[in-house]
GROMACS .gro file of C-alpha atoms in nm:
model
  327
    1MET     CA    1   3.426  14.320  -4.949
    2SER     CA    2   3.193  14.121  -5.178
    3PRO     CA    3   3.006  13.824  -5.033
    4SER     CA    4   3.152  13.477  -5.087
    5LYS     CA    5   2.980  13.242  -5.328
    6ASN     CA    6   2.949  13.009  -5.026
    7ASP     CA    7   2.766  13.275  -4.825
    8PRO     CA    8   2.436  13.115  -4.713
    9GLN     CA    9   2.243  13.424  -4.820
   10VAL     CA   10   2.392  13.408  -5.171
   11VAL     CA   11   2.315  13.038  -5.196
   12GLN     CA   12   1.959  13.091  -5.077
   13ARG     CA   13   1.905  13.373  -5.326
   14GLN     CA   14   2.028  13.150  -5.611
   15LEU     CA   15   1.801  12.871  -5.490
   16ASP     CA   16   1.499  13.102  -5.468
   17ILE     CA   17   1.551  13.223  -5.824
   18ALA     CA   18   1.600  12.864  -5.943
   19VAL     CA   19   1.271  12.758  -5.781
   20ASP     CA   20   1.092  13.050  -5.950
   21HIS     CA   21   1.226  12.929  -6.286
   22HIS     CA   22   1.128  12.572  -6.200
   23LEU     CA   23   0.771  12.667  -6.109
   24ALA     CA   24   0.744  12.860  -6.437
   25ASP     CA   25   0.858  12.549  -6.627
   26ARG     CA   26   1.186  12.710  -6.732
   27LEU     CA   27   1.372  12.390  -6.657
   28ASN     CA   28   1.704  12.471  -6.823
   29GLU     CA   29   1.739  12.797  -6.632
   30ALA     CA   30   1.640  12.627  -6.306
   31ASP     CA   31   1.882  12.339  -6.359
   32ALA     CA   32   2.171  12.575  -6.432
   33LEU     CA   33   2.114  12.754  -6.101
   34TYR     CA   34   2.074  12.429  -5.906
   35ARG     CA   35   2.409  12.320  -6.050
   36LYS     CA   36   2.558  12.653  -5.944
   37VAL     CA   37   2.434  12.598  -5.589
   38LEU     CA   38   2.581  12.248  -5.588
   39LYS     CA   39   2.914  12.377  -5.711
   40SER     CA   40   2.929  12.588  -5.395
   41CYS     CA   41   2.758  12.336  -5.166
   42PRO     CA   42   2.790  11.984  -5.317
   43ASP     CA   43   2.565  11.826  -5.052
   44HIS     CA   44   2.285  12.081  -5.055
   45PRO     CA   45   1.979  11.853  -5.013
   46VAL     CA   46   1.724  12.089  -5.171
   47ALA     CA   47   1.935  12.152  -5.481
   48LEU     CA   48   2.006  11.778  -5.516
   49HIS     CA   49   1.638  11.692  -5.479
   50LEU     CA   50   1.514  11.959  -5.721
   51ARG     CA   51   1.779  11.874  -5.981
   52GLY     CA   52   1.655  11.517  -5.946
   53LEU     CA   53   1.298  11.636  -5.995
   54ILE     CA   54   1.398  11.807  -6.321
   55ALA     CA   55   1.569  11.486  -6.432
   56HIS     CA   56   1.244  11.299  -6.360
   57GLN     CA   57   1.037  11.559  -6.545
   58THR     CA   58   1.261  11.524  -6.851
   59GLY     CA   59   1.255  11.143  -6.852
   60ARG     CA   60   1.602  11.084  -6.705
   61ASN     CA   61   1.486  10.869  -6.418
   62ASN     CA   62   1.816  10.695  -6.348
   63ASP     CA   63   1.979  11.036  -6.297
   64ALA     CA   64   1.684  11.138  -6.080
   65LEU     CA   65   1.727  10.826  -5.867
   66LYS     CA   66   2.092  10.911  -5.797
   67LEU     CA   67   2.030  11.277  -5.717
   68MET     CA   68   1.732  11.218  -5.489
   69SER     CA   69   1.909  10.934  -5.311
   70ARG     CA   70   2.200  11.168  -5.241
   71ALA     CA   71   1.962  11.431  -5.104
   72LEU     CA   72   1.808  11.177  -4.867
   73LYS     CA   73   2.147  11.059  -4.751
   74VAL     CA   74   2.213  11.418  -4.641
   75GLU     CA   75   1.861  11.479  -4.505
   76PRO     CA   76   1.686  11.149  -4.420
   77ASN     CA   77   1.365  11.321  -4.306
   78TYR     CA   78   1.314  11.516  -4.629
   79TYR     CA   79   0.958  11.396  -4.683
   80GLU     CA   80   0.903  11.569  -5.019
   81ALA     CA   81   1.212  11.396  -5.157
   82HIS     CA   82   1.091  11.056  -5.032
   83SER     CA   83   0.761  11.094  -5.218
   84ASN     CA   84   0.921  11.229  -5.536
   85LEU     CA   85   1.169  10.942  -5.526
   86GLY     CA   86   0.861  10.720  -5.514
   87LEU     CA   87   0.746  10.875  -5.844
   88VAL     CA   88   1.085  10.797  -5.997
   89LEU     CA   89   1.082  10.437  -5.874
   90ALA     CA   90   0.732  10.388  -6.015
   91GLU     CA   91   0.851  10.510  -6.356
   92LEU     CA   92   1.137  10.260  -6.334
   93GLY     CA   93   0.886   9.980  -6.271
   94ARG     CA   94   0.986   9.934  -5.905
   95LEU     CA   95   0.636   9.969  -5.765
   96ASP     CA   96   0.689   9.802  -5.427
   97GLU     CA   97   0.978  10.038  -5.355
   98ALA     CA   98   0.774  10.334  -5.480
   99ILE     CA   99   0.488  10.249  -5.242
  100ALA     CA  100   0.736  10.214  -4.955
  101ARG     CA  101   0.882  10.560  -5.030
  102HIS     CA  102   0.542  10.729  -5.029
  103LYS     CA  103   0.461  10.557  -4.699
  104LYS     CA  104   0.795  10.673  -4.558
  105SER     CA  105   0.710  11.029  -4.657
  106LEU     CA  106   0.379  10.998  -4.474
  107THR     CA  107   0.546  10.850  -4.168
  108ILE     CA  108   0.749  11.171  -4.146
  109ASN     CA  109   0.459  11.403  -4.234
  110PRO     CA  110   0.113  11.239  -4.223
  111ALA     CA  111  -0.046  11.570  -4.336
  112TYR     CA  112   0.140  11.575  -4.671
  113ALA     CA  113  -0.156  11.548  -4.909
  114GLU     CA  114   0.059  11.509  -5.218
  115ALA     CA  115   0.219  11.193  -5.080
  116HIS     CA  116  -0.126  11.044  -5.013
  117ASN     CA  117  -0.217  11.118  -5.376
  118ASN     CA  118   0.113  10.981  -5.505
  119LEU     CA  119   0.067  10.667  -5.296
  120GLY     CA  120  -0.281  10.629  -5.444
  121ASN     CA  121  -0.138  10.650  -5.795
  122ALA     CA  122   0.123  10.382  -5.720
  123LEU     CA  123  -0.139  10.155  -5.565
  124GLN     CA  124  -0.368  10.213  -5.863
  125THR     CA  125  -0.088  10.118  -6.104
  126ALA     CA  126  -0.031   9.803  -5.898
  127GLY     CA  127  -0.400   9.712  -5.935
  128ARG     CA  128  -0.477   9.772  -5.567
  129HIS     CA  129  -0.782   9.987  -5.638
  130LEU     CA  130  -0.946   9.972  -5.294
  131ASP     CA  131  -0.622  10.078  -5.127
  132ALA     CA  132  -0.585  10.354  -5.386
  133VAL     CA  133  -0.935  10.485  -5.302
  134ALA     CA  134  -0.840  10.501  -4.934
  135SER     CA  135  -0.523  10.697  -5.014
  136TYR     CA  136  -0.704  10.946  -5.235
  137GLN     CA  137  -0.970  10.994  -4.970
  138ALA     CA  138  -0.699  11.059  -4.711
  139ALA     CA  139  -0.550  11.323  -4.941
  140LEU     CA  140  -0.889  11.489  -4.982
  141GLN     CA  141  -0.936  11.502  -4.606
  142ILE     CA  142  -0.633  11.733  -4.604
  143ASP     CA  143  -0.692  11.916  -4.934
  144PRO     CA  144  -1.060  11.875  -5.033
  145ALA     CA  145  -1.032  12.096  -5.344
  146SER     CA  146  -0.742  11.918  -5.515
  147PRO     CA  147  -0.860  11.862  -5.874
  148ASP     CA  148  -0.591  11.605  -5.948
  149THR     CA  149  -0.680  11.394  -5.645
  150LEU     CA  150  -1.052  11.415  -5.724
  151SER     CA  151  -0.982  11.304  -6.080
  152ASN     CA  152  -0.763  11.016  -5.967
  153LEU     CA  153  -1.026  10.910  -5.714
  154GLY     CA  154  -1.281  10.904  -5.997
  155VAL     CA  155  -1.068  10.658  -6.194
  156ALA     CA  156  -1.023  10.434  -5.890
  157LEU     CA  157  -1.395  10.441  -5.803
  158ALA     CA  158  -1.479  10.331  -6.157
  159GLN     CA  159  -1.245  10.036  -6.111
  160ILE     CA  160  -1.428   9.919  -5.798
  161GLY     CA  161  -1.774   9.952  -5.950
  162GLN     CA  162  -1.895  10.290  -5.821
  163PRO     CA  163  -1.981  10.463  -6.151
  164GLN     CA  164  -2.192  10.751  -6.026
  165ALA     CA  165  -1.939  10.852  -5.760
  166ALA     CA  166  -1.661  10.816  -6.019
  167LEU     CA  167  -1.831  11.055  -6.261
  168GLU     CA  168  -1.909  11.305  -5.984
  169CYS     CA  169  -1.541  11.317  -5.885
  170CYS     CA  170  -1.426  11.361  -6.244
  171HIS     CA  171  -1.675  11.641  -6.313
  172LYS     CA  172  -1.578  11.820  -5.990
  173ALA     CA  173  -1.211  11.796  -6.092
  174ILE     CA  174  -1.282  11.949  -6.433
  175ALA     CA  175  -1.491  12.227  -6.276
  176LEU     CA  176  -1.195  12.313  -6.051
  177ALA     CA  177  -0.932  12.286  -6.327
  178PRO     CA  178  -1.104  12.322  -6.667
  179ASP     CA  179  -0.775  12.351  -6.855
  180SER     CA  180  -0.630  12.024  -6.722
  181LEU     CA  181  -0.592  11.771  -7.001
  182ASP     CA  182  -0.508  11.499  -6.750
  183ASN     CA  183  -0.839  11.542  -6.572
  184LEU     CA  184  -1.033  11.545  -6.899
  185PHE     CA  185  -0.842  11.234  -7.004
  186ASN     CA  186  -0.937  11.064  -6.677
  187LEU     CA  187  -1.304  11.148  -6.737
  188ALA     CA  188  -1.279  10.990  -7.083
  189ASN     CA  189  -1.123  10.676  -6.932
  190VAL     CA  190  -1.398  10.650  -6.673
  191LEU     CA  191  -1.665  10.683  -6.943
  192LYS     CA  192  -1.489  10.414  -7.146
  193ASP     CA  193  -1.464  10.183  -6.842
  194LEU     CA  194  -1.834  10.239  -6.774
  195ASP     CA  195  -1.919  10.121  -7.127
  196ARG     CA  196  -2.028  10.464  -7.246
  197PRO     CA  197  -1.814  10.470  -7.561
  198GLU     CA  198  -1.991  10.754  -7.744
  199GLU     CA  199  -1.932  10.990  -7.452
  200ALA     CA  200  -1.575  10.861  -7.415
  201VAL     CA  201  -1.506  10.931  -7.784
  202SER     CA  202  -1.631  11.287  -7.733
  203ALA     CA  203  -1.411  11.340  -7.427
  204TYR     CA  204  -1.099  11.196  -7.594
  205GLY     CA  205  -1.176  11.422  -7.889
  206GLN     CA  206  -1.171  11.723  -7.657
  207VAL     CA  207  -0.828  11.620  -7.527
  208LEU     CA  208  -0.698  11.580  -7.882
  209GLY     CA  209  -0.853  11.911  -7.984
  210LYS     CA  210  -0.618  12.078  -7.735
  211ASN     CA  211  -0.323  11.844  -7.790
  212PRO     CA  212  -0.346  11.651  -8.120
  213GLY     CA  213  -0.036  11.447  -8.039
  214ASP     CA  214  -0.154  11.312  -7.703
  215VAL     CA  215  -0.056  10.947  -7.744
  216ARG     CA  216  -0.257  10.827  -7.442
  217ALA     CA  217  -0.576  10.980  -7.579
  218LEU     CA  218  -0.511  10.842  -7.928
  219GLY     CA  219  -0.461  10.486  -7.807
  220ASN     CA  220  -0.762  10.490  -7.577
  221LEU     CA  221  -0.978  10.665  -7.836
  222ALA     CA  222  -0.893  10.381  -8.074
  223GLY     CA  223  -1.034  10.132  -7.824
  224ALA     CA  224  -1.354  10.333  -7.780
  225LEU     CA  225  -1.401  10.357  -8.158
  226GLN     CA  226  -1.335   9.986  -8.187
  227SER     CA  227  -1.615   9.908  -7.942
  228LEU     CA  228  -1.846  10.112  -8.169
  229LEU     CA  229  -1.735   9.900  -8.468
  230ARG     CA  230  -1.572  10.204  -8.631
  231SER     CA  231  -1.276   9.990  -8.733
  232ASP     CA  232  -1.109  10.212  -8.993
  233GLU     CA  233  -1.112  10.512  -8.759
  234ALA     CA  234  -0.977  10.295  -8.478
  235ALA     CA  235  -0.694  10.170  -8.701
  236GLU     CA  236  -0.598  10.528  -8.789
  237CYS     CA  237  -0.589  10.624  -8.420
  238TYR     CA  238  -0.377  10.319  -8.333
  239ALA     CA  239  -0.140  10.414  -8.617
  240ARG     CA  240  -0.096  10.765  -8.477
  241ALA     CA  241  -0.054  10.633  -8.122
  242PHE     CA  242   0.207  10.377  -8.231
  243SER     CA  243   0.396  10.639  -8.433
  244GLY     CA  244   0.420  10.860  -8.124
  245SER     CA  245   0.543  10.585  -7.890
  246PRO     CA  246   0.876  10.403  -7.853
  247PRO     CA  247   0.792  10.051  -7.976
  248ALA     CA  248   0.904   9.883  -7.654
  249SER     CA  249   0.672  10.097  -7.440
  250ILE     CA  250   0.342  10.059  -7.628
  251PRO     CA  251   0.078   9.913  -7.389
  252ILE     CA  252   0.028   9.546  -7.463
  253MET     CA  253  -0.351   9.591  -7.445
  254TRP     CA  254  -0.337   9.839  -7.735
  255LEU     CA  255  -0.152   9.582  -7.941
  256TYR     CA  256  -0.390   9.304  -7.845
  257SER     CA  257  -0.692   9.521  -7.929
  258ALA     CA  258  -0.536   9.630  -8.258
  259SER     CA  259  -0.483   9.263  -8.347
  260GLN     CA  260  -0.860   9.212  -8.318
  261LEU     CA  261  -0.942   9.465  -8.590
  262PRO     CA  262  -1.053   9.330  -8.929
  263CYS     CA  263  -0.813   9.572  -9.102
  264ASP     CA  264  -0.441   9.650  -9.093
  265ILE     CA  265  -0.282   9.935  -8.897
  266PRO     CA  266  -0.162  10.186  -9.161
  267GLY     CA  267   0.215  10.215  -9.175
  268HIS     CA  268   0.284   9.958  -8.905
  269ASP     CA  269   0.380   9.591  -8.892
  270LEU     CA  270   0.180   9.471  -8.594
  271THR     CA  271   0.382   9.152  -8.561
  272SER     CA  272   0.706   9.348  -8.521
  273LEU     CA  273   0.549   9.576  -8.260
  274ILE     CA  274   0.417   9.279  -8.064
  275GLU     CA  275   0.765   9.124  -8.056
  276ALA     CA  276   0.934   9.455  -7.957
  277VAL     CA  277   0.707   9.546  -7.667
  278ASN     CA  278   0.816   9.516  -7.302
  279PRO     CA  279   0.610   9.508  -6.982
  280ARG     CA  280   0.525   9.851  -6.844
  281PRO     CA  281   0.527   9.953  -6.476
  282GLY     CA  282   0.243   9.771  -6.304
  283ASP     CA  283   0.215   9.495  -6.566
  284ALA     CA  284   0.215   9.151  -6.407
  285LEU     CA  285   0.463   8.945  -6.611
  286GLU     CA  286   0.231   8.647  -6.655
  287ASP     CA  287  -0.053   8.875  -6.768
  288PHE     CA  288   0.179   9.047  -7.013
  289LYS     CA  289   0.290   8.715  -7.159
  290SER     CA  290  -0.071   8.598  -7.189
  291TRP     CA  291  -0.191   8.911  -7.370
  292ARG     CA  292   0.108   8.902  -7.603
  293GLY     CA  293   0.027   8.538  -7.675
  294PHE     CA  294  -0.335   8.624  -7.752
  295ALA     CA  295  -0.217   8.901  -7.987
  296ARG     CA  296   0.019   8.660  -8.165
  297ALA     CA  297  -0.263   8.408  -8.197
  298SER     CA  298  -0.492   8.671  -8.352
  299ILE     CA  299  -0.230   8.763  -8.611
  300ALA     CA  300  -0.170   8.398  -8.699
  301HIS     CA  301  -0.545   8.338  -8.732
  302ARG     CA  302  -0.584   8.634  -8.968
  303ARG     CA  303  -0.304   8.491  -9.183
  304GLY     CA  304  -0.486   8.158  -9.209
  305GLN     CA  305  -0.229   7.984  -8.986
  306HIS     CA  306  -0.500   7.823  -8.776
  307GLY     CA  307  -0.291   7.542  -8.628
  308GLU     CA  308  -0.023   7.784  -8.508
  309ALA     CA  309  -0.293   8.019  -8.380
  310TRP     CA  310  -0.445   7.739  -8.172
  311GLN     CA  311  -0.108   7.644  -8.020
  312LEU     CA  312  -0.037   8.009  -7.933
  313LEU     CA  313  -0.381   8.042  -7.777
  314VAL     CA  314  -0.336   7.731  -7.563
  315ARG     CA  315   0.001   7.858  -7.433
  316ALA     CA  316  -0.140   8.204  -7.364
  317ASN     CA  317  -0.456   8.080  -7.197
  318ARG     CA  318  -0.344   8.129  -6.839
  319TRP     CA  319  -0.517   8.300  -6.548
  320PRO     CA  320  -0.614   8.583  -6.516
  321ALA     CA  321  -0.607   8.702  -6.877
  322ARG     CA  322  -0.793   8.389  -6.991
  323ARG     CA  323  -1.095   8.486  -6.781
  324VAL     CA  324  -1.134   8.810  -6.981
  325VAL     CA  325  -1.093   8.636  -7.317
  326GLN     CA  326  -1.335   8.356  -7.238
  327ASN     CA  327  -1.612   8.583  -7.102
   0.00000   0.00000   0.00000
């Protein structure tokens, strides 16, 4: 007699093979097997959670939200699912809920280093840099050799004015994971934040040497070039970054910075992009409106519409963005 498809051993074997595919980044094969498990066991929490994780990895965060929520309804103490649901909520711009999910994961398992790191990332996105540092340090107490956490800690330390410690963390992360583009990108960001633009340009160039279409590196490289008064090169980088991004999701600071250039952005109507953009996760709405107003004012000024530019500037000149513009 052949085993039933509902036999726990058969289900577990399918799940094990699916996880192997998932870890090897064969997402279609993994998803097909997770679906097969769920056909036999519709409320299997692991299959629901991991199907949700694939949905998150492929940008389908609303689907991920539903699947992970179902998994947690079946298994409320599934701490990995709580933290991964936090990642999904952060992508959906629901940062307070994301932070709460990571904290819930840690309530269930305080030794889960990944949740400490994920909580740090959510806090960092929310601008709570000191709290983020504490979360990353808690993660490193559990897993001292995590390159991703070291890299993230470096970014947070730069934000709170500890440049030497920031660079040490970033260099340690790269030594542990030399092939990680994310960690090299974080080093470039720290160098840029520390007003070391030549070194930042070099680091962004290394990222782009391995992945020429990396939109994050292109947009940030443009800003570093701009600070070196290499305007034409900056405009080209902004053009490539804008071409690789959905218009609504382009960071408002890229658009503001691009509006400050003395030249146009090849192939792009900056005014249209400024009007199309939406706040990103972690953007305070008032800040977003201010920066968009400053960008509009810059465009109007370049067109010789000085009266309109002044009115736009007055409306945009609200705290805290005004402090940066006036300094």
